[in-house]
Amino acid sequence: MSATIPREHEPTALDDGVTASTGAARGVARREPVLEIDHFSVDYGVGENMVRAVSDVTLRLERSRVLGIAGESGSGKSTLVYAMTRLLRSPGLISGGEVTLHVTDEAGTVTPVNLVSATESELRKVRWSHVSIVLQSALSALNPVLRIGREFDEVLKTHRRHLTKAQRRARAVELLRMVGLNEDRLDRYPHELSGGQRQRVMIAVALALDPELVIMDEPTTALDVVTQREIISELGALRAQFGFAMIFITHDLSLLVELADEIAVMYAGSIVERAGARELYEAPRHPYTLGLLHSFPPLHGERRELTGIPGTPPDLADPPTGCSFAPRCAFAMDRCANDKPSLVEVGDTGRSVACWLFDDASGSRVPVALSRVPSRAATTKGET
Ligand code: ATP
Ligand code: SF4
């Protein structure tokens, strides 16, 4: 994907030794994982009042790849990324599972770091340098009383102590240019920038230390559609240039098709479908994915009818017994009310779905709406 936004400056490489290294320079092997999440669960509260916001999530992200996580509000997307980076506040609590970040040092040695059991001092070493997060609202993330330049300066001063003031300034200018902003923004306060410019600043700060993984939690939600598109395009270009892996969270599935290699769809705290971005977009398998795709207009291509998803997500304090999507699902069968489907691989495409429609033993017939590409279930049972 190439950047299409008009930049105020083209990026330039500095010779101060802090220019971001590319994925190739880091010796990125595409199939190496940068992050592994294994049976990870997160609760709010304990005992009778406990809410399981993330339930048994397993995900793997390879270096330089983009994983999109989509789902309605309340599906557990933010809880997942806050908990796995240990930024979750009380009453949030990790109740099970492991998260491993594979950290590469300057000599190119890769060391696994268990983020769940890491101490605060170990976490400080990996945050910013190896994993950084861009939050939903740059307004709340940027300090309103500090000029933009100070945001860069603080991060660089803390983590790159050998840099002089002039070098830190030069690096900040380079980072701003990377996201299409002029040097003069360094002397402005956040309120003097537009929403899109503030969000670009946050992205530039997140890239300051050349992290291996960047997590974006709905970074474009508050922006107009044109700016959203520009930033998505810009992020794709930066990823291609610098080779970082990315987790991009959004409720708008159509945005992810522009940016992600793979998409995981979350509903009521669980992953209900995971597939390559294009495959998932063109042939959704889970009825919830189908509903999400009919909830937002596509950025490109054919228009489709926007029907949304009837009903509301379940109350996680009192979740349904069977499939949590059953009360809203047009394809629900008898067993859906009682048995919870697990995430299983469907066919040999690397796609996983948690839905009884794709279970050979259920005797279900896959509805035409979900069968635009052949699957094991569809080919063995035929379509309705
Ligand atoms: P959004 O897009 O609105 O941020 P999300 O998909 O990121 O939604 P989360 O914010 O992770 O979802 O919330 C997941 C679930 O956890 C929701 O059902 C929410 O009600 C619950 N939850 C979040 N914070 C708390 C809290 N402090 N106490 C109890 N429950 C909480
Ligand atoms: Fe719908 Fe049943 Fe599939 Fe759940 S398991 S999504 S209720 S068909």
Short mmCIF file of C-alpha atoms and ligand atoms in Angstrom, two decimals:
data_model
loop_
_atom_site.label_atom_id
_atom_site.label_comp_id
_atom_site.label_asym_id
_atom_site.label_seq_id
_atom_site.Cartn_x
_atom_site.Cartn_y
_atom_site.Cartn_z
CA MET A 1 0.00 0.00 0.00
CA SER A 2 1.42 3.39 -0.79
CA ALA A 3 0.90 6.66 1.03
CA THR A 4 -1.53 8.88 -0.82
CA ILE A 5 -1.69 11.88 1.46
CA PRO A 6 0.08 15.05 0.46
CA ARG A 7 2.96 15.42 2.91
CA GLU A 8 4.25 18.73 4.12
CA HIS A 9 7.72 17.20 3.70
CA GLU A 10 9.10 13.97 2.37
CA PRO A 11 10.86 11.90 5.04
CA THR A 12 14.63 12.20 5.23
CA ALA A 13 17.16 9.95 6.95
CA LEU A 14 19.31 11.54 9.61
CA ASP A 15 22.85 10.50 10.27
CA ASP A 16 22.64 10.72 14.06
CA GLY A 17 22.42 6.99 14.51
CA VAL A 18 18.82 6.97 15.72
CA THR A 19 17.03 6.67 12.39
CA ALA A 20 14.52 3.84 12.51
CA SER A 21 15.89 0.61 11.14
CA THR A 22 13.85 -1.15 8.49
CA GLY A 23 12.36 -4.60 8.92
CA ALA A 24 14.95 -5.91 6.49
CA ALA A 25 17.80 -4.29 8.43
CA ARG A 26 16.49 -5.99 11.56
CA GLY A 27 16.74 -9.32 9.81
CA VAL A 28 13.02 -9.89 9.93
CA ALA A 29 11.99 -13.39 9.02
CA ARG A 30 8.31 -13.12 8.14
CA ARG A 31 7.28 -16.34 9.79
CA GLU A 32 8.85 -15.52 13.16
CA PRO A 33 6.29 -14.51 15.77
CA VAL A 34 6.62 -11.17 17.51
CA LEU A 35 3.67 -11.82 19.81
CA GLU A 36 1.94 -14.95 21.05
CA ILE A 37 -1.22 -14.83 23.12
CA ASP A 38 -2.18 -18.16 24.61
CA HIS A 39 -5.54 -18.94 26.24
CA PHE A 40 -5.67 -15.46 27.70
CA SER A 41 -8.59 -14.39 29.93
CA VAL A 42 -9.35 -11.12 31.69
CA ASP A 43 -12.00 -10.39 34.33
CA TYR A 44 -13.39 -7.26 35.91
CA GLY A 45 -14.13 -7.82 39.60
CA VAL A 46 -14.30 -11.11 41.45
CA GLY A 47 -16.92 -13.47 42.86
CA GLU A 48 -20.58 -12.86 42.07
CA ASN A 49 -19.89 -9.52 40.40
CA MET A 50 -17.20 -10.89 38.09
CA VAL A 51 -17.43 -9.99 34.39
CA ARG A 52 -15.28 -12.04 32.00
CA ALA A 53 -14.38 -9.38 29.41
CA VAL A 54 -11.80 -11.50 27.53
CA SER A 55 -12.31 -15.23 27.37
CA ASP A 56 -9.67 -17.78 26.37
CA VAL A 57 -8.14 -15.77 23.51
CA THR A 58 -5.31 -17.36 21.51
CA LEU A 59 -3.61 -15.29 18.79
CA ARG A 60 -0.23 -15.20 17.09
CA LEU A 61 1.24 -12.25 15.24
CA GLU A 62 4.22 -12.60 12.94
CA ARG A 63 6.85 -9.93 12.44
CA SER A 64 5.94 -7.10 10.07
CA ARG A 65 2.35 -8.27 9.78
CA VAL A 66 -0.82 -6.38 10.63
CA LEU A 67 -3.49 -8.07 12.71
CA GLY A 68 -6.83 -6.28 12.78
CA ILE A 69 -9.17 -6.85 15.72
CA ALA A 70 -12.78 -5.93 15.02
CA GLY A 71 -15.94 -6.01 17.09
CA GLU A 72 -18.73 -3.83 18.43
CA SER A 73 -18.29 -1.64 21.47
CA GLY A 74 -17.94 -3.78 24.59
CA SER A 75 -16.63 -6.86 22.77
CA GLY A 76 -13.39 -6.76 24.79
CA LYS A 77 -10.91 -5.38 22.23
CA SER A 78 -9.43 -2.66 24.42
CA THR A 79 -9.41 -4.88 27.50
CA LEU A 80 -7.40 -7.47 25.55
CA VAL A 81 -4.65 -5.06 24.51
CA TYR A 82 -4.51 -3.17 27.80
CA ALA A 83 -4.27 -6.43 29.74
CA MET A 84 -1.65 -8.00 27.51
CA THR A 85 0.59 -4.94 27.79
CA ARG A 86 -0.15 -4.83 31.54
CA LEU A 87 -1.67 -1.36 31.34
CA LEU A 88 -5.03 -2.55 32.65
CA ARG A 89 -6.23 -0.81 35.79
CA SER A 90 -8.19 -2.24 38.72
CA PRO A 91 -10.78 -3.84 38.84
CA GLY A 92 -9.37 -5.48 35.69
CA LEU A 93 -7.47 -8.69 36.40
CA ILE A 94 -5.66 -11.24 34.21
CA SER A 95 -7.34 -14.51 35.17
CA GLY A 96 -5.49 -16.94 32.91
CA GLY A 97 -3.14 -17.55 30.00
CA GLU A 98 0.20 -16.29 28.74
CA VAL A 99 1.39 -13.45 26.53
CA THR A 100 4.87 -13.68 25.03
CA LEU A 101 6.60 -10.78 23.31
CA HIS A 102 9.66 -11.82 21.30
CA VAL A 103 12.08 -8.98 21.84
CA THR A 104 15.04 -8.35 19.51
CA ASP A 105 18.08 -6.61 20.96
CA GLU A 106 20.59 -4.46 19.06
CA ALA A 107 22.76 -7.49 18.28
CA GLY A 108 19.73 -9.19 16.70
CA THR A 109 19.24 -11.74 19.47
CA VAL A 110 15.59 -12.60 20.07
CA THR A 111 14.47 -13.21 23.66
CA PRO A 112 10.94 -14.21 24.71
CA VAL A 113 9.48 -12.01 27.44
CA ASN A 114 6.49 -13.30 29.37
CA LEU A 115 4.42 -10.13 29.74
CA VAL A 116 2.02 -11.67 32.25
CA SER A 117 4.73 -12.45 34.80
CA ALA A 118 7.15 -9.62 33.93
CA THR A 119 8.11 -7.24 36.74
CA GLU A 120 7.47 -3.49 36.41
CA SER A 121 11.13 -2.90 35.64
CA GLU A 122 11.09 -5.56 32.90
CA LEU A 123 7.93 -3.99 31.49
CA ARG A 124 9.55 -0.53 31.43
CA LYS A 125 12.34 -1.95 29.26
CA VAL A 126 9.96 -3.31 26.62
CA ARG A 127 7.35 -0.54 26.53
CA TRP A 128 8.09 2.14 23.91
CA SER A 129 11.33 0.42 22.83
CA HIS A 130 9.71 -2.84 21.69
CA VAL A 131 5.97 -2.31 21.96
CA SER A 132 4.08 0.99 21.86
CA ILE A 133 0.40 1.90 21.96
CA VAL A 134 -1.58 4.64 20.24
CA LEU A 135 -4.76 5.35 22.13
CA GLN A 136 -8.23 6.13 20.83
CA SER A 137 -8.11 9.79 21.74
CA ALA A 138 -4.94 11.77 21.19
CA LEU A 139 -6.57 14.62 23.09
CA SER A 140 -6.51 12.65 26.30
CA ALA A 141 -3.11 11.08 25.58
CA LEU A 142 -1.27 14.34 24.83
CA ASN A 143 -0.56 16.60 27.79
CA PRO A 144 -2.52 19.83 27.11
CA VAL A 145 0.03 22.05 28.87
CA LEU A 146 3.10 20.69 27.06
CA ARG A 147 4.26 21.71 23.61
CA ILE A 148 4.37 18.81 21.14
CA GLY A 149 8.17 18.83 21.13
CA ARG A 150 8.21 17.90 24.83
CA GLU A 151 6.24 14.69 24.13
CA PHE A 152 9.07 13.47 21.88
CA ASP A 153 11.75 14.84 24.17
CA GLU A 154 10.44 12.98 27.23
CA VAL A 155 10.40 9.60 25.46
CA LEU A 156 13.83 10.07 23.87
CA LYS A 157 15.40 11.46 27.05
CA THR A 158 14.17 8.47 29.08
CA HIS A 159 15.07 5.71 26.63
CA ARG A 160 17.96 7.13 24.56
CA ARG A 161 20.08 8.80 27.19
CA HIS A 162 23.11 9.16 24.93
CA LEU A 163 21.32 11.61 22.64
CA THR A 164 22.06 15.32 22.92
CA LYS A 165 19.26 17.89 22.96
CA ALA A 166 20.00 18.75 19.33
CA GLN A 167 19.87 15.09 18.32
CA ARG A 168 16.56 14.61 20.12
CA ARG A 169 15.15 17.62 18.31
CA ALA A 170 16.43 16.29 14.98
CA ARG A 171 14.84 12.91 15.65
CA ALA A 172 11.52 14.58 16.57
CA VAL A 173 11.60 16.55 13.31
CA GLU A 174 12.30 13.37 11.37
CA LEU A 175 9.43 11.57 13.08
CA LEU A 176 7.01 14.40 12.37
CA ARG A 177 8.01 14.39 8.73
CA MET A 178 7.41 10.65 8.59
CA VAL A 179 3.76 11.28 9.42
CA GLY A 180 3.47 14.22 7.04
CA LEU A 181 3.78 17.12 9.52
CA ASN A 182 5.98 20.20 9.50
CA GLU A 183 8.72 20.89 12.03
CA ASP A 184 6.88 23.97 13.32
CA ARG A 185 4.30 21.69 14.98
CA LEU A 186 6.90 20.88 17.63
CA ASP A 187 6.40 24.32 19.17
CA ARG A 188 2.60 24.10 19.24
CA TYR A 189 0.28 22.95 22.01
CA PRO A 190 -2.12 20.05 21.33
CA HIS A 191 -5.16 22.37 21.12
CA GLU A 192 -3.48 24.25 18.27
CA LEU A 193 -3.54 21.15 16.07
CA SER A 194 -6.46 19.51 14.27
CA GLY A 195 -7.71 16.08 15.40
CA GLY A 196 -5.92 14.39 12.50
CA GLN A 197 -2.66 16.21 13.26
CA ARG A 198 -2.84 15.23 16.92
CA GLN A 199 -3.40 11.62 16.01
CA ARG A 200 -0.42 11.78 13.62
CA VAL A 201 1.69 13.17 16.44
CA MET A 202 0.70 10.21 18.62
CA ILE A 203 1.66 7.80 15.85
CA ALA A 204 5.02 9.56 15.44
CA VAL A 205 5.68 9.38 19.21
CA ALA A 206 4.78 5.67 19.18
CA LEU A 207 7.38 5.10 16.45
CA ALA A 208 10.08 7.17 18.19
CA LEU A 209 12.10 4.20 19.41
CA ASP A 210 11.57 1.98 16.40
CA PRO A 211 9.37 -0.60 18.18
CA GLU A 212 8.82 -4.10 16.86
CA LEU A 213 5.11 -3.99 17.62
CA VAL A 214 2.73 -1.01 17.50
CA ILE A 215 -0.77 -1.33 18.91
CA MET A 216 -3.41 1.09 17.65
CA ASP A 217 -6.63 1.23 19.66
CA GLU A 218 -9.22 2.85 17.36
CA PRO A 219 -6.78 5.67 16.47
CA THR A 220 -9.00 7.10 13.74
CA THR A 221 -12.47 6.70 15.27
CA ALA A 222 -12.90 10.36 16.22
CA LEU A 223 -11.78 11.61 12.79
CA ASP A 224 -13.73 12.39 9.63
CA VAL A 225 -13.75 9.75 6.89
CA VAL A 226 -11.24 11.53 4.62
CA THR A 227 -8.68 11.97 7.42
CA GLN A 228 -9.32 8.40 8.56
CA ARG A 229 -8.47 7.13 5.12
CA GLU A 230 -5.38 9.28 4.85
CA ILE A 231 -4.03 8.02 8.16
CA ILE A 232 -4.78 4.37 7.34
CA SER A 233 -2.92 4.79 4.06
CA GLU A 234 -0.06 6.53 5.84
CA LEU A 235 0.19 3.73 8.42
CA GLY A 236 0.37 1.12 5.68
CA ALA A 237 3.26 2.99 4.08
CA LEU A 238 5.11 3.38 7.41
CA ARG A 239 4.71 -0.29 8.20
CA ALA A 240 6.08 -1.22 4.78
CA GLN A 241 9.03 1.14 5.28
CA PHE A 242 9.98 0.27 8.85
CA GLY A 243 8.81 -3.31 9.16
CA PHE A 244 7.05 -3.12 12.53
CA ALA A 245 4.17 -5.46 13.27
CA MET A 246 0.86 -3.88 14.14
CA ILE A 247 -2.36 -4.67 15.97
CA PHE A 248 -5.10 -2.35 14.76
CA ILE A 249 -8.34 -2.26 16.72
CA THR A 250 -11.57 -0.92 15.28
CA HIS A 251 -15.32 -1.47 15.27
CA ASP A 252 -15.30 -0.77 11.50
CA LEU A 253 -14.35 -3.96 9.68
CA SER A 254 -14.17 -2.24 6.29
CA LEU A 255 -11.24 -0.10 7.52
CA LEU A 256 -9.21 -3.20 8.28
CA VAL A 257 -9.42 -4.58 4.79
CA GLU A 258 -7.29 -1.61 3.70
CA LEU A 259 -4.58 -2.27 6.22
CA ALA A 260 -4.59 -5.71 7.83
CA ASP A 261 -3.05 -8.99 6.69
CA GLU A 262 -5.28 -10.93 9.05
CA ILE A 263 -8.42 -10.11 10.98
CA ALA A 264 -9.74 -11.50 14.26
CA VAL A 265 -13.39 -10.75 15.00
CA MET A 266 -14.32 -10.47 18.70
CA TYR A 267 -17.75 -10.90 20.20
CA ALA A 268 -18.59 -10.95 23.91
CA GLY A 269 -14.93 -11.39 24.87
CA SER A 270 -14.11 -14.26 22.50
CA ILE A 271 -12.60 -14.53 19.04
CA VAL A 272 -15.42 -15.83 16.83
CA GLU A 273 -13.61 -15.76 13.48
CA ARG A 274 -10.05 -15.36 12.32
CA ALA A 275 -8.91 -15.31 8.69
CA GLY A 276 -6.83 -13.50 6.10
CA ALA A 277 -8.23 -9.97 5.66
CA ARG A 278 -9.30 -10.38 2.04
CA GLU A 279 -10.79 -13.85 2.60
CA LEU A 280 -12.76 -12.66 5.61
CA TYR A 281 -14.04 -9.59 3.77
CA GLU A 282 -15.05 -11.42 0.63
CA ALA A 283 -16.43 -14.54 2.28
CA PRO A 284 -17.36 -14.06 5.93
CA ARG A 285 -18.04 -17.32 7.75
CA HIS A 286 -19.39 -16.34 11.13
CA PRO A 287 -22.88 -14.75 11.10
CA TYR A 288 -21.54 -11.96 13.36
CA THR A 289 -18.79 -11.15 10.84
CA LEU A 290 -21.44 -10.99 8.14
CA GLY A 291 -23.47 -8.61 10.31
CA LEU A 292 -20.43 -6.39 10.97
CA LEU A 293 -19.70 -6.18 7.25
CA HIS A 294 -23.26 -4.95 6.73
CA SER A 295 -22.88 -2.31 9.42
CA PHE A 296 -20.38 0.03 7.71
CA PRO A 297 -20.08 1.28 4.13
CA PRO A 298 -17.03 -0.15 2.33
CA LEU A 299 -14.22 2.31 1.60
CA HIS A 300 -13.82 0.90 -1.89
CA GLY A 301 -15.67 -1.38 -4.26
CA GLU A 302 -19.31 -2.37 -4.51
CA ARG A 303 -21.83 -0.73 -2.23
CA ARG A 304 -23.79 -3.11 -0.08
CA GLU A 305 -27.00 -2.78 1.85
CA LEU A 306 -26.37 -1.60 5.41
CA THR A 307 -28.59 -3.73 7.58
CA GLY A 308 -26.61 -3.60 10.82
CA ILE A 309 -27.02 -6.29 13.48
CA PRO A 310 -30.34 -6.53 15.30
CA GLY A 311 -30.35 -6.57 19.10
CA THR A 312 -27.55 -5.77 21.53
CA PRO A 313 -24.48 -7.65 22.80
CA PRO A 314 -25.09 -9.87 25.85
CA ASP A 315 -24.64 -8.74 29.42
CA LEU A 316 -21.25 -10.24 30.28
CA ALA A 317 -22.24 -10.40 33.95
CA ASP A 318 -24.89 -12.93 32.91
CA PRO A 319 -23.73 -14.46 29.59
CA PRO A 320 -25.96 -16.84 27.57
CA THR A 321 -25.32 -20.57 28.07
CA GLY A 322 -24.75 -21.58 24.46
CA CYS A 323 -23.42 -19.45 21.61
CA SER A 324 -23.29 -15.88 22.89
CA PHE A 325 -24.48 -14.59 19.49
CA ALA A 326 -27.56 -16.89 19.40
CA PRO A 327 -30.16 -14.29 20.51
CA ARG A 328 -29.17 -12.08 17.53
CA CYS A 329 -28.34 -14.73 14.97
CA ALA A 330 -30.57 -15.27 11.92
CA PHE A 331 -29.04 -18.74 11.40
CA ALA A 332 -29.40 -20.06 14.97
CA MET A 333 -30.29 -23.74 15.39
CA ASP A 334 -31.59 -25.64 18.42
CA ARG A 335 -28.15 -26.62 19.70
CA CYS A 336 -26.91 -23.00 19.57
CA ALA A 337 -28.96 -22.13 22.66
CA ASN A 338 -27.24 -24.75 24.82
CA ASP A 339 -23.80 -25.60 23.41
CA LYS A 340 -21.00 -23.04 23.12
CA PRO A 341 -19.02 -23.52 19.91
CA SER A 342 -15.23 -23.32 20.14
CA LEU A 343 -12.92 -21.71 17.61
CA VAL A 344 -11.88 -24.42 15.14
CA GLU A 345 -10.11 -24.42 11.83
CA VAL A 346 -12.48 -24.65 8.87
CA GLY A 347 -11.11 -26.27 5.73
CA ASP A 348 -7.42 -25.86 4.97
CA THR A 349 -7.37 -22.09 4.46
CA GLY A 350 -6.00 -21.20 7.89
CA ARG A 351 -9.37 -19.75 8.82
CA SER A 352 -10.92 -20.46 12.22
CA VAL A 353 -14.59 -20.02 13.11
CA ALA A 354 -16.58 -20.55 16.31
CA CYS A 355 -19.99 -21.50 14.93
CA TRP A 356 -21.98 -24.73 14.77
CA LEU A 357 -22.82 -24.10 11.11
CA PHE A 358 -19.30 -25.32 10.30
CA ASP A 359 -19.39 -28.40 12.45
CA ASP A 360 -19.70 -31.58 10.39
CA ALA A 361 -21.36 -33.38 13.29
CA SER A 362 -24.16 -30.82 13.63
CA GLY A 363 -25.76 -31.79 10.30
CA SER A 364 -26.26 -28.08 9.54
CA ARG A 365 -26.35 -26.71 6.03
CA VAL A 366 -24.23 -23.62 5.52
CA PRO A 367 -26.46 -20.73 4.36
CA VAL A 368 -25.73 -19.26 0.94
CA ALA A 369 -24.96 -15.86 2.50
CA LEU A 370 -21.95 -17.39 4.24
CA SER A 371 -20.82 -19.74 1.49
CA ARG A 372 -19.29 -17.69 -1.22
CA VAL A 373 -16.08 -19.72 -1.02
CA PRO A 374 -16.01 -23.49 -0.62
CA SER A 375 -15.47 -24.84 2.88
CA ARG A 376 -15.28 -28.36 4.19
CA ALA A 377 -18.82 -28.07 5.56
CA ALA A 378 -20.25 -26.45 2.43
CA THR A 379 -18.68 -28.89 0.02
CA THR A 380 -19.66 -31.96 1.98
CA LYS A 381 -23.23 -30.93 2.76
CA GLY A 382 -24.21 -28.57 -0.06
CA GLU A 383 -25.78 -25.17 0.31
CA THR A 384 -29.30 -24.20 1.20
P1 ATP B 1 -15.00 0.00 22.99
O1 ATP B 1 -14.84 -0.09 21.51
O2 ATP B 1 -16.26 0.68 23.42
O3 ATP B 1 -13.79 0.48 23.71
P2 ATP B 1 -14.22 -2.72 23.54
O4 ATP B 1 -14.56 -3.75 22.54
O5 ATP B 1 -12.84 -2.21 23.55
O6 ATP B 1 -15.25 -1.53 23.46
P3 ATP B 1 -13.91 -3.12 26.35
O7 ATP B 1 -13.82 -1.66 26.63
O8 ATP B 1 -12.68 -3.92 26.41
O9 ATP B 1 -14.60 -3.37 24.94
O10 ATP B 1 -14.99 -3.74 27.36
C1 ATP B 1 -15.25 -5.14 27.40
C2 ATP B 1 -16.28 -5.44 28.45
O11 ATP B 1 -15.73 -5.20 29.74
C3 ATP B 1 -17.54 -4.60 28.35
O12 ATP B 1 -18.64 -5.45 28.46
C4 ATP B 1 -17.47 -3.68 29.50
O13 ATP B 1 -18.75 -3.45 30.02
C5 ATP B 1 -16.62 -4.43 30.51
N1 ATP B 1 -15.83 -3.48 31.32
C6 ATP B 1 -14.93 -2.59 30.86
N2 ATP B 1 -14.38 -1.87 31.86
C7 ATP B 1 -14.97 -2.34 33.00
C8 ATP B 1 -14.86 -2.03 34.40
N3 ATP B 1 -14.01 -1.08 34.84
N4 ATP B 1 -15.64 -2.72 35.26
C9 ATP B 1 -16.47 -3.68 34.84
N5 ATP B 1 -16.63 -4.02 33.54
C10 ATP B 1 -15.90 -3.36 32.64
FE1 SF4 B 2 -25.49 -18.44 14.94
FE2 SF4 B 2 -25.48 -20.89 16.02
FE3 SF4 B 2 -23.38 -20.02 14.66
FE4 SF4 B 2 -23.93 -19.01 17.05
S1 SF4 B 2 -23.35 -21.13 16.60
S2 SF4 B 2 -23.35 -17.89 15.26
S3 SF4 B 2 -26.16 -18.97 16.99
S4 SF4 B 2 -25.44 -20.37 13.87
#
